[in-house]
Amino acid sequence: MRRILGAVAGAALLAGCSQYQGGMQSAAATPAPAEPVAETGETQLEEILSAMSLERKVAQLIQPQINSFTADDMRKYRFGSYLNGGNGGPYGDEFAPASEWLKLADEMWDASTAPLPNDEPAIPTMWGTDAVHGHTNVKHATIFPHNIGLGATRDADLVRKIGAATATEIEVTGIDWNFSPTVAVARDDRWGRTYESYSEDPQLVAKLGAALVEGLQGARGAGDYLGQGRVVATAKHFFGDGGTDQGVDQGDVNGDIDELKSVHVVPYPAAISAGVETIMASFNSINGTKMHGNKALLTGVLRDELGFEGLVVGDWNAHGQIKGCTTSDCPQALLAGLDIYMVPDDWKDLHTNLIKQVQDGTIPIARLDEAVMRVLKVKQHAGLIGPNAAKPSARPNAGQYNKLGFAPHRDVAREAVAKSQVILKNNGVLPIKNGASILVAGKGADSIAQAAGGWTLTWQGGRELTNDYFPGATSIWAGLEAAAKETGGTAILSANGSYEAKPDVAIVVFGEEPYAEFVGDQKTLVFSDEEGLELLRKFEADGIPAVALFLSGRPMWMNREINAADAFVASWLPGSEGAGIADVLYGKREATGRLSFSWPSDCGGAPLNGGGGLFSVGYGLALGDAAPMAKLDETCGYLAEAKSATWYDLGRLASGITASAGGAELVNLRGEAGGIVANGFDYQRQEDARDITFGPAAKLTLAQQGEGSGDYRILYNLEAQPAGTVTVTLGDTAIDVTAQLRLSAGKGWREMIITEDCAPQLGNSLSISSDAPISIKIARIARQDMPEGAQCSF
């Protein structure tokens, strides 16, 4: 077995571990490891701790991302852990094959276990990843429904199976640690992370969160606990992430502390009882104090009240949001109870500052040692420290790439998809009769990316991910087509709903575009994309019974679509096994899904928390429940609001805005084309801006579909003066902005305003070009009517 729950007896045995890097593959060809002590336990970890230098202790608390450091950096600093961000992949390739993930894991292991001078312990590092609905950063992996769909199943045993399958696929790539499950109790569905929550009911969240912990780690006390096919789990985000005012991500949670705990802390005792090894602190504030700096809650509640003994890991640069902190200077977080800083890029300066703060007494050595010991204990429990510790490629499941998207795992996912379907309306069209001819419409029908949502291959997910990115997966259309043929019927795919022969039934697949945290925040719960509505009304007018399959990460105001449909199904974000939906629609499986969130009757989005909505928690029809509904009120004042004039914000292009270079599209202003390289950059939040590098004579063009109006406002940061001529072109007007940019270089974030004062024809396209290489950061591009007399500024 890979994992032995033994400790290393001081520096000599840890040096032995590093000699044993070949593990199971080459044990005979490597020196035998030092003999383990007769007993294992905290005493031996204390011996390790006492032999560590200050620099190495601090490094155990630093967690950088793979895109910002190298194996040579690991060899020099010996980070205790590291992660891949949602858009991070081995060697800069977020779509790298699984073999590259395992290769990098080996390189980092080798670097972290290389012998150190003076017999100092060489402690293996640990890789953490966000496998929130399967090991979905890696191609070929099984993609399970997001948590909101699993909440509708209410099936803890099924969730345990999902955890076990996910852990096995993680092990294939040599990764040790999963930042999952999310045990947020989402209470405002406008929050962009609602789909990461199992339910608005804290008891259901507690039940399913604990089940996923057991699936990932194994049951505490069982023989396979953190053994083969198991990885370290993380309950997140402690606490209140689902309770922010108006559902604003990373926002404020206000109220009586005991009342807040009675909702948002409820899942944590269950996760702790299930043996969760790590807990992640939350971005949000509680009554004005950021959680990463809140000692009363991180230590007083989590440690003293709940009795959690594992380690607390931070979230992406979240410590930098504490008052008085930056991402590279924040002793407050460690003093409050954080054990590991997730510091993707500023790790070097943070390491230097923490060393100084221990040396000058700002951070007591006892607090440092306490945090390091917690890291060592998790590694001990996971078998990363011990006489039989092996490099990633030498562990069970490692390199068995056939277990990514493994048939038994896909079977579990298909079952989960079927059990998550919630029928909200059925006029008798379901189940679909044998031999029926069906027409499947909507752009989501054959899009695995849309069915999978965010946190799928890329952080935000996205329309640029064609089905070719998901080998072995089954789209909703493919599942319906197969089911129709099996029952003697026929199926055609027609995204726009056109047909030659009138079908017996139309199935319309539509919903939200993929998104992840903060990008998915909404001000209301109105669903304004009318693609599905137009299709449903078309079939209604043609006298064709229609089934609506709504793909979403939350309940939304859908009165118009529900009225127009003969059957309406909340399909959530089902993932890679679309055939599970066909299993229910054709009656192969009973419809057992029941709402874990109340469904709104009002489009404004006020929290319902179980009552007062169109459908309450627990609602859902069985296939035999033909229940015609009275026509719903379709009045919603928000429908008349003008569409936003924002072109680019929060790391995402607005609908109808394209970005291109050299004739190739840069989806969400990201990627490489035509001499342009656009990478994510943290301005105020994770990757909410772009760092754009122009090659010689490169041109970046943003364009708006249809008519637009307003002056242009561009929030940018230019660190170095341009070496050549920089031109901004709007429509037919070219403006040389070189002189102005030379004045603004090195002065931080500035706003470029372009009005008709300097561009009489503003047009509906904006281009930036440079005849010499230049790098510029852009956080926001918008159009707005400026006051009369406003001047251009750069």
mmCIF file with all atom_site columns, C-alpha atoms in Angstrom, residues 466-564:
data_model
loop_
_atom_site.group_PDB
_atom_site.id
_atom_site.type_symbol
_atom_site.label_atom_id
_atom_site.label_alt_id
_atom_site.label_comp_id
_atom_site.label_asym_id
_atom_site.label_entity_id
_atom_site.label_seq_id
_atom_site.pdbx_PDB_ins_code
_atom_site.Cartn_x
_atom_site.Cartn_y
_atom_site.Cartn_z
_atom_site.occupancy
_atom_site.B_iso_or_equiv
_atom_site.pdbx_formal_charge
_atom_site.auth_seq_id
_atom_site.auth_comp_id
_atom_site.auth_asym_id
_atom_site.auth_atom_id
_atom_site.pdbx_PDB_model_num
ATOM 1  C CA . THR A 1 466 ? -15.732 22.040 -27.603 1.00 0.00 ? 466 THR A CA 1
ATOM 2  C CA . ASN A 1 467 ? -16.723 18.422 -27.071 1.00 0.00 ? 467 ASN A CA 1
ATOM 3  C CA . ASP A 1 468 ? -13.290 17.388 -28.346 1.00 0.00 ? 468 ASP A CA 1
ATOM 4  C CA . TYR A 1 469 ? -11.932 18.488 -24.967 1.00 0.00 ? 469 TYR A CA 1
ATOM 5  C CA . PHE A 1 470 ? -14.005 15.767 -23.263 1.00 0.00 ? 470 PHE A CA 1
ATOM 6  C CA . PRO A 1 471 ? -13.029 12.378 -24.688 1.00 0.00 ? 471 PRO A CA 1
ATOM 7  C CA . GLY A 1 472 ? -15.353 9.616  -23.542 1.00 0.00 ? 472 GLY A CA 1
ATOM 8  C CA . ALA A 1 473 ? -18.056 11.986 -22.296 1.00 0.00 ? 473 ALA A CA 1
ATOM 9  C CA . THR A 1 474 ? -21.691 11.899 -23.429 1.00 0.00 ? 474 THR A CA 1
ATOM 10 C CA . SER A 1 475 ? -23.604 15.062 -24.225 1.00 0.00 ? 475 SER A CA 1
ATOM 11 C CA . ILE A 1 476 ? -27.292 15.405 -23.382 1.00 0.00 ? 476 ILE A CA 1
ATOM 12 C CA . TRP A 1 477 ? -28.105 15.131 -27.086 1.00 0.00 ? 477 TRP A CA 1
ATOM 13 C CA . ALA A 1 478 ? -26.058 11.946 -27.488 1.00 0.00 ? 478 ALA A CA 1
ATOM 14 C CA . GLY A 1 479 ? -27.830 10.381 -24.520 1.00 0.00 ? 479 GLY A CA 1
ATOM 15 C CA . LEU A 1 480 ? -31.272 11.301 -25.866 1.00 0.00 ? 480 LEU A CA 1
ATOM 16 C CA . GLU A 1 481 ? -30.426 10.072 -29.351 1.00 0.00 ? 481 GLU A CA 1
ATOM 17 C CA . ALA A 1 482 ? -29.328 6.691  -28.001 1.00 0.00 ? 482 ALA A CA 1
ATOM 18 C CA . ALA A 1 483 ? -32.446 6.374  -25.824 1.00 0.00 ? 483 ALA A CA 1
ATOM 19 C CA . ALA A 1 484 ? -34.754 7.235  -28.728 1.00 0.00 ? 484 ALA A CA 1
ATOM 20 C CA . LYS A 1 485 ? -33.182 4.542  -30.910 1.00 0.00 ? 485 LYS A CA 1
ATOM 21 C CA . GLU A 1 486 ? -33.299 1.963  -28.103 1.00 0.00 ? 486 GLU A CA 1
ATOM 22 C CA . THR A 1 487 ? -37.057 2.505  -27.753 1.00 0.00 ? 487 THR A CA 1
ATOM 23 C CA . GLY A 1 488 ? -37.761 2.326  -31.462 1.00 0.00 ? 488 GLY A CA 1
ATOM 24 C CA . GLY A 1 489 ? -38.010 6.071  -32.041 1.00 0.00 ? 489 GLY A CA 1
ATOM 25 C CA . THR A 1 490 ? -36.018 8.657  -33.936 1.00 0.00 ? 490 THR A CA 1
ATOM 26 C CA . ALA A 1 491 ? -34.107 11.764 -32.908 1.00 0.00 ? 491 ALA A CA 1
ATOM 27 C CA . ILE A 1 492 ? -32.812 14.798 -34.743 1.00 0.00 ? 492 ILE A CA 1
ATOM 28 C CA . LEU A 1 493 ? -30.621 17.595 -33.420 1.00 0.00 ? 493 LEU A CA 1
ATOM 29 C CA . SER A 1 494 ? -31.680 21.071 -34.503 1.00 0.00 ? 494 SER A CA 1
ATOM 30 C CA . ALA A 1 495 ? -30.125 23.827 -32.400 1.00 0.00 ? 495 ALA A CA 1
ATOM 31 C CA . ASN A 1 496 ? -32.450 26.491 -33.816 1.00 0.00 ? 496 ASN A CA 1
ATOM 32 C CA . GLY A 1 497 ? -35.588 24.323 -33.657 1.00 0.00 ? 497 GLY A CA 1
ATOM 33 C CA . SER A 1 498 ? -36.189 24.056 -37.388 1.00 0.00 ? 498 SER A CA 1
ATOM 34 C CA . TYR A 1 499 ? -37.608 20.822 -38.803 1.00 0.00 ? 499 TYR A CA 1
ATOM 35 C CA . GLU A 1 500 ? -39.026 19.277 -41.943 1.00 0.00 ? 500 GLU A CA 1
ATOM 36 C CA . ALA A 1 501 ? -41.189 16.564 -40.419 1.00 0.00 ? 501 ALA A CA 1
ATOM 37 C CA . LYS A 1 502 ? -43.163 17.525 -37.341 1.00 0.00 ? 502 LYS A CA 1
ATOM 38 C CA . PRO A 1 503 ? -41.799 15.616 -34.303 1.00 0.00 ? 503 PRO A CA 1
ATOM 39 C CA . ASP A 1 504 ? -43.904 14.033 -31.586 1.00 0.00 ? 504 ASP A CA 1
ATOM 40 C CA . VAL A 1 505 ? -41.956 15.817 -28.847 1.00 0.00 ? 505 VAL A CA 1
ATOM 41 C CA . ALA A 1 506 ? -39.442 18.674 -28.725 1.00 0.00 ? 506 ALA A CA 1
ATOM 42 C CA . ILE A 1 507 ? -36.785 18.823 -26.031 1.00 0.00 ? 507 ILE A CA 1
ATOM 43 C CA . VAL A 1 508 ? -35.230 22.255 -25.476 1.00 0.00 ? 508 VAL A CA 1
ATOM 44 C CA . VAL A 1 509 ? -31.870 22.351 -23.675 1.00 0.00 ? 509 VAL A CA 1
ATOM 45 C CA . PHE A 1 510 ? -30.829 25.820 -22.524 1.00 0.00 ? 510 PHE A CA 1
ATOM 46 C CA . GLY A 1 511 ? -29.496 27.683 -19.547 1.00 0.00 ? 511 GLY A CA 1
ATOM 47 C CA . GLU A 1 512 ? -26.669 29.626 -17.978 1.00 0.00 ? 512 GLU A CA 1
ATOM 48 C CA . GLU A 1 513 ? -23.294 29.924 -19.636 1.00 0.00 ? 513 GLU A CA 1
ATOM 49 C CA . PRO A 1 514 ? -20.471 28.473 -17.484 1.00 0.00 ? 514 PRO A CA 1
ATOM 50 C CA . TYR A 1 515 ? -19.036 30.647 -14.719 1.00 0.00 ? 515 TYR A CA 1
ATOM 51 C CA . ALA A 1 516 ? -17.266 30.366 -11.387 1.00 0.00 ? 516 ALA A CA 1
ATOM 52 C CA . GLU A 1 517 ? -16.849 32.511 -8.307  1.00 0.00 ? 517 GLU A CA 1
ATOM 53 C CA . PHE A 1 518 ? -17.673 36.244 -8.402  1.00 0.00 ? 518 PHE A CA 1
ATOM 54 C CA . VAL A 1 519 ? -18.052 36.254 -12.203 1.00 0.00 ? 519 VAL A CA 1
ATOM 55 C CA . GLY A 1 520 ? -21.331 34.416 -11.629 1.00 0.00 ? 520 GLY A CA 1
ATOM 56 C CA . ASP A 1 521 ? -22.719 36.892 -9.090  1.00 0.00 ? 521 ASP A CA 1
ATOM 57 C CA . GLN A 1 522 ? -26.028 38.416 -10.188 1.00 0.00 ? 522 GLN A CA 1
ATOM 58 C CA . LYS A 1 523 ? -28.048 41.395 -8.984  1.00 0.00 ? 523 LYS A CA 1
ATOM 59 C CA . THR A 1 524 ? -31.332 39.576 -9.617  1.00 0.00 ? 524 THR A CA 1
ATOM 60 C CA . LEU A 1 525 ? -32.509 36.043 -10.330 1.00 0.00 ? 525 LEU A CA 1
ATOM 61 C CA . VAL A 1 526 ? -34.019 36.892 -13.689 1.00 0.00 ? 526 VAL A CA 1
ATOM 62 C CA . PHE A 1 527 ? -32.842 34.672 -16.537 1.00 0.00 ? 527 PHE A CA 1
ATOM 63 C CA . SER A 1 528 ? -32.572 37.105 -19.412 1.00 0.00 ? 528 SER A CA 1
ATOM 64 C CA . ASP A 1 529 ? -31.187 34.873 -22.177 1.00 0.00 ? 529 ASP A CA 1
ATOM 65 C CA . GLU A 1 530 ? -34.288 34.238 -24.287 1.00 0.00 ? 530 GLU A CA 1
ATOM 66 C CA . GLU A 1 531 ? -32.956 31.459 -26.513 1.00 0.00 ? 531 GLU A CA 1
ATOM 67 C CA . GLY A 1 532 ? -34.902 28.788 -24.636 1.00 0.00 ? 532 GLY A CA 1
ATOM 68 C CA . LEU A 1 533 ? -38.000 30.932 -24.287 1.00 0.00 ? 533 LEU A CA 1
ATOM 69 C CA . GLU A 1 534 ? -38.179 31.623 -28.024 1.00 0.00 ? 534 GLU A CA 1
ATOM 70 C CA . LEU A 1 535 ? -37.799 27.935 -28.840 1.00 0.00 ? 535 LEU A CA 1
ATOM 71 C CA . LEU A 1 536 ? -40.450 26.880 -26.340 1.00 0.00 ? 536 LEU A CA 1
ATOM 72 C CA . ARG A 1 537 ? -42.887 29.481 -27.660 1.00 0.00 ? 537 ARG A CA 1
ATOM 73 C CA . LYS A 1 538 ? -42.172 28.372 -31.221 1.00 0.00 ? 538 LYS A CA 1
ATOM 74 C CA . PHE A 1 539 ? -43.049 24.765 -30.419 1.00 0.00 ? 539 PHE A CA 1
ATOM 75 C CA . GLU A 1 540 ? -46.078 25.883 -28.419 1.00 0.00 ? 540 GLU A CA 1
ATOM 76 C CA . ALA A 1 541 ? -47.331 27.807 -31.464 1.00 0.00 ? 541 ALA A CA 1
ATOM 77 C CA . ASP A 1 542 ? -46.650 24.792 -33.700 1.00 0.00 ? 542 ASP A CA 1
ATOM 78 C CA . GLY A 1 543 ? -48.653 22.498 -31.405 1.00 0.00 ? 543 GLY A CA 1
ATOM 79 C CA . ILE A 1 544 ? -45.629 20.358 -30.519 1.00 0.00 ? 544 ILE A CA 1
ATOM 80 C CA . PRO A 1 545 ? -45.373 19.199 -26.861 1.00 0.00 ? 545 PRO A CA 1
ATOM 81 C CA . ALA A 1 546 ? -42.125 20.562 -25.446 1.00 0.00 ? 546 ALA A CA 1
ATOM 82 C CA . VAL A 1 547 ? -39.886 19.533 -22.565 1.00 0.00 ? 547 VAL A CA 1
ATOM 83 C CA . ALA A 1 548 ? -37.612 22.226 -21.099 1.00 0.00 ? 548 ALA A CA 1
ATOM 84 C CA . LEU A 1 549 ? -34.282 21.079 -19.669 1.00 0.00 ? 549 LEU A CA 1
ATOM 85 C CA . PHE A 1 550 ? -32.815 23.994 -17.730 1.00 0.00 ? 550 PHE A CA 1
ATOM 86 C CA . LEU A 1 551 ? -29.042 23.921 -17.149 1.00 0.00 ? 551 LEU A CA 1
ATOM 87 C CA . SER A 1 552 ? -28.138 26.179 -14.243 1.00 0.00 ? 552 SER A CA 1
ATOM 88 C CA . GLY A 1 553 ? -26.109 26.571 -11.113 1.00 0.00 ? 553 GLY A CA 1
ATOM 89 C CA . ARG A 1 554 ? -29.082 27.879 -9.126  1.00 0.00 ? 554 ARG A CA 1
ATOM 90 C CA . PRO A 1 555 ? -32.850 28.220 -9.184  1.00 0.00 ? 555 PRO A CA 1
ATOM 91 C CA . MET A 1 556 ? -33.896 31.224 -11.259 1.00 0.00 ? 556 MET A CA 1
ATOM 92 C CA . TRP A 1 557 ? -37.056 33.096 -12.125 1.00 0.00 ? 557 TRP A CA 1
ATOM 93 C CA . MET A 1 558 ? -38.373 31.046 -15.046 1.00 0.00 ? 558 MET A CA 1
ATOM 94 C CA . ASN A 1 559 ? -42.103 31.828 -15.092 1.00 0.00 ? 559 ASN A CA 1
ATOM 95 C CA . ARG A 1 560 ? -42.147 32.556 -18.818 1.00 0.00 ? 560 ARG A CA 1
ATOM 96 C CA . GLU A 1 561 ? -40.338 29.348 -19.736 1.00 0.00 ? 561 GLU A CA 1
ATOM 97 C CA . ILE A 1 562 ? -42.411 27.233 -17.346 1.00 0.00 ? 562 ILE A CA 1
ATOM 98 C CA . ASN A 1 563 ? -45.594 28.618 -18.867 1.00 0.00 ? 563 ASN A CA 1
ATOM 99 C CA . ALA A 1 564 ? -44.448 27.827 -22.403 1.00 0.00 ? 564 ALA A CA 1
#
